[in-house]
PDB file of C-alpha atoms in Angstrom:
ATOM      1  CA  MET A   1      19.557  25.852   8.770  1.00 47.00           C
ATOM      2  CA  ALA A   2      17.233  24.439  11.392  1.00 52.00           C
ATOM      3  CA  LYS A   3      18.192  24.421  15.102  1.00 51.00           C
ATOM      4  CA  TYR A   4      17.259  21.558  17.321  1.00 50.00           C
ATOM      5  CA  SER A   5      16.664  21.705  21.063  1.00 47.00           C
ATOM      6  CA  THR A   6      19.098  20.403  23.611  1.00 48.00           C
ATOM      7  CA  GLY A   7      16.365  20.650  26.209  1.00 48.00           C
ATOM      8  CA  ASN A   8      17.509  24.044  27.596  1.00 46.00           C
ATOM      9  CA  SER A   9      15.103  26.626  26.370  1.00 46.00           C
ATOM     10  CA  SER A  10      13.215  29.608  27.563  1.00 45.00           C
ATOM     11  CA  GLY A  11       9.991  28.574  25.898  1.00 43.00           C
ATOM     12  CA  GLY A  12       6.619  27.646  27.136  1.00 46.00           C
ATOM     13  CA  GLY A  13       4.904  30.425  25.244  1.00 44.00           C
ATOM     14  CA  GLY A  14       6.489  33.299  27.195  1.00 52.00           C
ATOM     15  CA  GLY A  15       8.902  34.480  24.498  1.00 63.00           C
ATOM     16  CA  GLY A  16      12.340  33.552  23.302  1.00 83.00           C
ATOM     17  CA  SER A  17      13.722  31.887  20.227  1.00 88.00           C
ATOM     18  CA  CYS A  18      12.102  29.184  18.113  1.00 86.00           C
ATOM     19  CA  GLU A  19      13.954  25.947  18.673  1.00 86.00           C
ATOM     20  CA  LEU A  20      13.343  24.930  15.017  1.00 81.00           C
ATOM     21  CA  CYS A  21      14.195  28.054  12.973  1.00 86.00           C
ATOM     22  CA  GLY A  22      15.762  30.326  15.615  1.00 86.00           C
ATOM     23  CA  LYS A  23      13.318  33.244  15.118  1.00 86.00           C
ATOM     24  CA  THR A  24      12.926  35.454  18.157  1.00 88.00           C
ATOM     25  CA  THR A  25       9.247  35.843  19.136  1.00 85.00           C
ATOM     26  CA  ASP A  26       7.021  36.538  22.074  1.00 85.00           C
ATOM     27  CA  SER A  27       4.651  33.757  21.021  1.00 84.00           C
ATOM     28  CA  LEU A  28       6.069  30.234  21.183  1.00 85.00           C
ATOM     29  CA  THR A  29       4.081  27.059  21.316  1.00 83.00           C
ATOM     30  CA  GLU A  30       5.132  23.593  22.369  1.00 84.00           C
ATOM     31  CA  ALA A  31       5.259  21.097  19.489  1.00 80.00           C
ATOM     32  CA  ASN A  32       6.394  17.510  18.920  1.00 81.00           C
ATOM     33  CA  VAL A  33       8.659  17.490  15.946  1.00 79.00           C
ATOM     34  CA  ALA A  34      10.230  14.156  14.949  1.00 78.00           C
ATOM     35  CA  GLY A  35       9.843  12.895  18.510  1.00 78.00           C
ATOM     36  CA  ALA A  36      11.324  15.951  20.228  1.00 82.00           C
ATOM     37  CA  GLN A  37       9.331  18.347  22.338  1.00 85.00           C
ATOM     38  CA  LEU A  38      10.234  21.834  21.032  1.00 84.00           C
ATOM     39  CA  ASN A  39       9.101  25.384  21.616  1.00 87.00           C
ATOM     40  CA  VAL A  40       8.418  26.743  18.132  1.00 83.00           C
ATOM     41  CA  CYS A  41       7.157  29.921  16.502  1.00 86.00           C
ATOM     42  CA  ARG A  42       3.795  30.101  14.763  1.00 83.00           C
ATOM     43  CA  ASN A  43       5.353  29.396  11.318  1.00 82.00           C
ATOM     44  CA  CYS A  44       7.131  26.227  12.525  1.00 83.00           C
ATOM     45  CA  ALA A  45       4.137  24.922  14.405  1.00 79.00           C
ATOM     46  CA  SER A  46       2.895  23.370  11.178  1.00 77.00           C
ATOM     47  CA  HIS A  47       5.810  20.913  11.353  1.00 76.00           C
ATOM     48  CA  SER A  48       4.476  19.527  14.630  1.00 75.00           C
ATOM     49  CA  ASP A  49       3.475  15.910  14.696  1.00 74.00           C
ATOM     50  CA  THR A  50       0.783  16.826  17.260  1.00 63.00           C
ATOM     51  CA  THR A  51      -0.153  20.404  18.229  1.00 48.00           C
ATOM     52  CA  LYS A  52      -2.675  21.297  20.888  1.00 53.00           C
ATOM     53  CA  SER A  53      -5.197  22.230  18.255  1.00 54.00           C
ATOM     54  CA  GLU A  54      -4.668  18.813  16.524  1.00 55.00           C
ATOM     55  CA  ARG A  55      -5.063  16.966  19.787  1.00 51.00           C
ATOM     56  CA  LYS A  56      -8.300  18.925  20.408  1.00 58.00           C
ATOM     57  CA  LYS A  57      -9.534  18.082  16.923  1.00 57.00           C
ATOM     58  CA  ARG A  58      -8.730  14.369  17.427  1.00 54.00           C
ATOM     59  CA  ALA A  59     -10.681  14.305  20.686  1.00 56.00           C
ATOM     60  CA  GLU A  60     -13.927  12.357  20.670  1.00 61.00           C
ATOM     61  CA  PRO A  61     -16.716  14.693  19.445  1.00 68.00           C
ATOM     62  CA  SER A  62     -19.408  15.335  21.984  1.00 76.00           C
ATOM     63  CA  GLU A  63     -22.911  13.940  21.613  1.00 77.00           C
ATOM     64  CA  ARG A  64     -24.145  17.516  20.863  1.00 77.00           C
ATOM     65  CA  ASP A  65     -21.584  17.906  18.073  1.00 77.00           C
ATOM     66  CA  ARG A  66     -22.610  14.548  16.517  1.00 77.00           C
ATOM     67  CA  LYS A  67     -26.294  15.571  16.669  1.00 74.00           C
ATOM     68  CA  ARG A  68     -25.540  18.941  15.086  1.00 76.00           C
ATOM     69  CA  ARG A  69     -23.582  17.384  12.230  1.00 78.00           C
ATOM     70  CA  ALA A  70     -26.369  14.835  11.601  1.00 74.00           C
ATOM     71  CA  ALA A  71     -28.956  17.632  11.457  1.00 73.00           C
ATOM     72  CA  GLN A  72     -26.771  19.562   9.070  1.00 72.00           C
ATOM     73  CA  GLN A  73     -26.425  16.610   6.817  1.00 73.00           C
ATOM     74  CA  THR A  74     -30.142  15.909   6.910  1.00 69.00           C
ATOM     75  CA  ALA A  75     -30.824  19.566   6.024  1.00 65.00           C
ATOM     76  CA  LYS A  76     -28.463  19.326   3.086  1.00 65.00           C
ATOM     77  CA  MET A  77     -30.256  16.232   1.808  1.00 62.00           C
ATOM     78  CA  ASP A  78     -33.661  17.773   2.301  1.00 55.00           C
ATOM     79  CA  ASP A  79     -32.552  20.900   0.365  1.00 53.00           C
ATOM     80  CA  ALA A  80     -31.255  18.742  -2.472  1.00 55.00           C
ATOM     81  CA  ARG A  81     -34.562  16.868  -2.617  1.00 52.00           C
ATOM     82  CA  LYS A  82     -36.679  19.985  -2.677  1.00 51.00           C
ATOM     83  CA  GLY A  83     -35.612  20.990  -6.160  1.00 52.00           C
ATOM     84  CA  ASP A  84     -36.345  17.553  -7.579  1.00 54.00           C
ATOM     85  CA  ALA A  85     -39.687  16.709  -5.982  1.00 53.00           C
ATOM     86  CA  SER A  86     -41.988  17.624  -8.927  1.00 56.00           C
ATOM     87  CA  HIS A  87     -41.475  14.424 -10.829  1.00 51.00           C
ATOM     88  CA  TRP A  88     -42.685  12.446  -7.822  1.00 51.00           C
ATOM     89  CA  GLU A  89     -45.731  14.651  -7.477  1.00 53.00           C
ATOM     90  CA  GLU A  90     -46.584  14.515 -11.166  1.00 57.00           C
ATOM     91  CA  GLU A  91     -45.667  10.922 -12.009  1.00 55.00           C
ATOM     92  CA  GLY A  92     -45.958   9.150  -8.725  1.00 52.00           C
ATOM     93  CA  THR A  93     -43.815   6.217  -7.629  1.00 53.00           C
ATOM     94  CA  ASN A  94     -45.193   3.255  -9.538  1.00 54.00           C
ATOM     95  CA  TYR A  95     -42.132   0.950  -9.578  1.00 50.00           C
ATOM     96  CA  ALA A  96     -44.139  -2.072 -10.712  1.00 52.00           C
ATOM     97  CA  ASP A  97     -44.169  -0.408 -14.140  1.00 62.00           C
ATOM     98  CA  ASP A  98     -40.491   0.691 -13.980  1.00 66.00           C
ATOM     99  CA  PRO A  99     -38.525  -1.902 -11.953  1.00 75.00           C
ATOM    100  CA  LEU A 100     -34.773  -1.491 -11.554  1.00 76.00           C
ATOM    101  CA  PRO A 101     -33.010  -4.403 -13.211  1.00 79.00           C
ATOM    102  CA  TYR A 102     -30.164  -6.374 -11.623  1.00 86.00           C
ATOM    103  CA  LEU A 103     -27.093  -4.227 -12.207  1.00 88.00           C
ATOM    104  CA  VAL A 104     -23.532  -5.263 -12.845  1.00 90.00           C
ATOM    105  CA  SER A 105     -21.202  -4.550 -10.002  1.00 89.00           C
ATOM    106  CA  ASP A 106     -19.345  -1.699 -11.680  1.00 91.00           C
ATOM    107  CA  TYR A 107     -22.326   0.028 -13.373  1.00 92.00           C
ATOM    108  CA  GLY A 108     -21.454   3.466 -11.975  1.00 93.00           C
ATOM    109  CA  ASP A 109     -17.889   3.376 -13.239  1.00 94.00           C
ATOM    110  CA  ARG A 110     -19.154   2.282 -16.625  1.00 94.00           C
ATOM    111  CA  VAL A 111     -21.612   5.160 -16.872  1.00 95.00           C
ATOM    112  CA  LEU A 112     -19.135   7.737 -15.678  1.00 94.00           C
ATOM    113  CA  GLU A 113     -16.404   6.530 -18.074  1.00 94.00           C
ATOM    114  CA  ALA A 114     -18.831   6.419 -21.113  1.00 94.00           C
ATOM    115  CA  ARG A 115     -20.171   9.849 -20.327  1.00 93.00           C
ATOM    116  CA  GLN A 116     -16.716  11.314 -20.059  1.00 94.00           C
ATOM    117  CA  ASP A 117     -15.578   9.510 -23.255  1.00 93.00           C
ATOM    118  CA  ALA A 118     -18.623  11.126 -25.019  1.00 92.00           C
ATOM    119  CA  GLY A 119     -17.465  14.491 -23.797  1.00 93.00           C
ATOM    120  CA  LEU A 120     -20.662  15.211 -21.916  1.00 93.00           C
ATOM    121  CA  GLN A 121     -21.192  16.945 -18.579  1.00 94.00           C
ATOM    122  CA  ARG A 122     -23.620  15.266 -16.253  1.00 93.00           C
ATOM    123  CA  GLY A 123     -26.245  18.005 -16.784  1.00 92.00           C
ATOM    124  CA  GLU A 124     -25.938  17.772 -20.557  1.00 94.00           C
ATOM    125  CA  LEU A 125     -26.483  14.012 -20.589  1.00 94.00           C
ATOM    126  CA  ALA A 126     -29.427  14.287 -18.179  1.00 93.00           C
ATOM    127  CA  ASP A 127     -31.030  16.926 -20.400  1.00 93.00           C
ATOM    128  CA  GLU A 128     -30.490  14.819 -23.601  1.00 93.00           C
ATOM    129  CA  LEU A 129     -32.124  11.811 -21.950  1.00 93.00           C
ATOM    130  CA  GLY A 130     -34.870  13.774 -20.140  1.00 93.00           C
ATOM    131  CA  ILE A 131     -33.933  12.386 -16.770  1.00 93.00           C
ATOM    132  CA  ALA A 132     -33.130  14.104 -13.444  1.00 92.00           C
ATOM    133  CA  GLU A 133     -29.473  14.989 -12.982  1.00 93.00           C
ATOM    134  CA  ASN A 134     -29.701  13.602  -9.448  1.00 93.00           C
ATOM    135  CA  ASP A 135     -30.744  10.271 -10.818  1.00 93.00           C
ATOM    136  CA  LEU A 136     -27.759  10.251 -13.140  1.00 94.00           C
ATOM    137  CA  LEU A 137     -25.481  11.167 -10.245  1.00 93.00           C
ATOM    138  CA  ALA A 138     -26.925   8.347  -8.134  1.00 92.00           C
ATOM    139  CA  VAL A 139     -26.208   5.852 -10.957  1.00 93.00           C
ATOM    140  CA  GLU A 140     -22.632   7.147 -11.366  1.00 94.00           C
ATOM    141  CA  GLN A 141     -22.097   6.740  -7.526  1.00 93.00           C
ATOM    142  CA  ASN A 142     -23.488   3.149  -7.506  1.00 91.00           C
ATOM    143  CA  ARG A 143     -26.543   4.131  -5.515  1.00 91.00           C
ATOM    144  CA  ALA A 144     -29.322   3.618  -8.018  1.00 90.00           C
ATOM    145  CA  ASN A 145     -31.277   1.289  -5.786  1.00 87.00           C
ATOM    146  CA  ARG A 146     -30.998   3.474  -2.687  1.00 87.00           C
ATOM    147  CA  ALA A 147     -31.976   6.531  -4.762  1.00 87.00           C
ATOM    148  CA  SER A 148     -34.948   4.626  -6.246  1.00 86.00           C
ATOM    149  CA  VAL A 149     -33.841   5.207  -9.832  1.00 89.00           C
ATOM    150  CA  GLY A 150     -36.209   3.542 -12.201  1.00 86.00           C
ATOM    151  CA  GLY A 151     -35.306   0.917 -14.785  1.00 88.00           C
ATOM    152  CA  SER A 152     -36.129   3.299 -17.619  1.00 90.00           C
ATOM    153  CA  VAL A 153     -33.185   5.460 -16.587  1.00 92.00           C
ATOM    154  CA  ILE A 154     -30.883   2.496 -16.796  1.00 91.00           C
ATOM    155  CA  GLU A 155     -32.258   1.524 -20.190  1.00 91.00           C
ATOM    156  CA  ALA A 156     -31.815   5.040 -21.526  1.00 93.00           C
ATOM    157  CA  LEU A 157     -28.269   5.190 -20.352  1.00 95.00           C
ATOM    158  CA  GLU A 158     -27.468   1.777 -21.902  1.00 93.00           C
ATOM    159  CA  ASP A 159     -29.010   2.845 -25.258  1.00 93.00           C
ATOM    160  CA  HIS A 160     -27.455   6.351 -25.328  1.00 94.00           C
ATOM    161  CA  LEU A 161     -23.958   5.468 -24.154  1.00 95.00           C
ATOM    162  CA  ASP A 162     -23.854   1.958 -25.675  1.00 94.00           C
ATOM    163  CA  VAL A 163     -22.876   0.291 -22.364  1.00 94.00           C
ATOM    164  CA  THR A 164     -24.193  -2.729 -20.539  1.00 92.00           C
ATOM    165  CA  LEU A 165     -25.344  -1.913 -17.061  1.00 91.00           C
ATOM    166  CA  SER A 166     -27.800  -4.747 -16.232  1.00 87.00           C
ATOM    167  CA  GLU A 167     -27.178  -8.409 -15.820  1.00 83.00           C
ATOM    168  CA  SER A 168     -28.992 -10.636 -18.293  1.00 68.00           C
ATOM    169  CA  ALA A 169     -31.257 -13.118 -16.572  1.00 48.00           C
TER     170      ALA A 169
END
């Protein structure tokens, strides 16, 4: 059974008994549990509403940390693009011949549901249609426009999965 503090403890990290479970330990940490400040053992520290490490994590990230995370995200995006750059080099980016139609608002959900109903993995469907898996992922995530997916991809998905993705004019 859990013990609760009456405010008279020998805690502060110098040793003693955990005020939550009663375990004797040399390593206690201060924790806020259900509004009470308690000195708890390492195992009970997870019950804390706010621990020192959580307060530190919640602190505003430094400018350096933000820049580092942004650079890491950019590197990830660059790495993802490297594997799929060949079709741009070979085919070019002539969107006048392959414009993206106006898409219904839930086009990504429709494609995802139809693909899953057909029992296909994303890679399998992309291979069957001869399209890049990244383009299919972009469609499923409702980012076809931002990812510069061509209208031919939308048409192929509509035909193969028997779904309506574009709005009729």
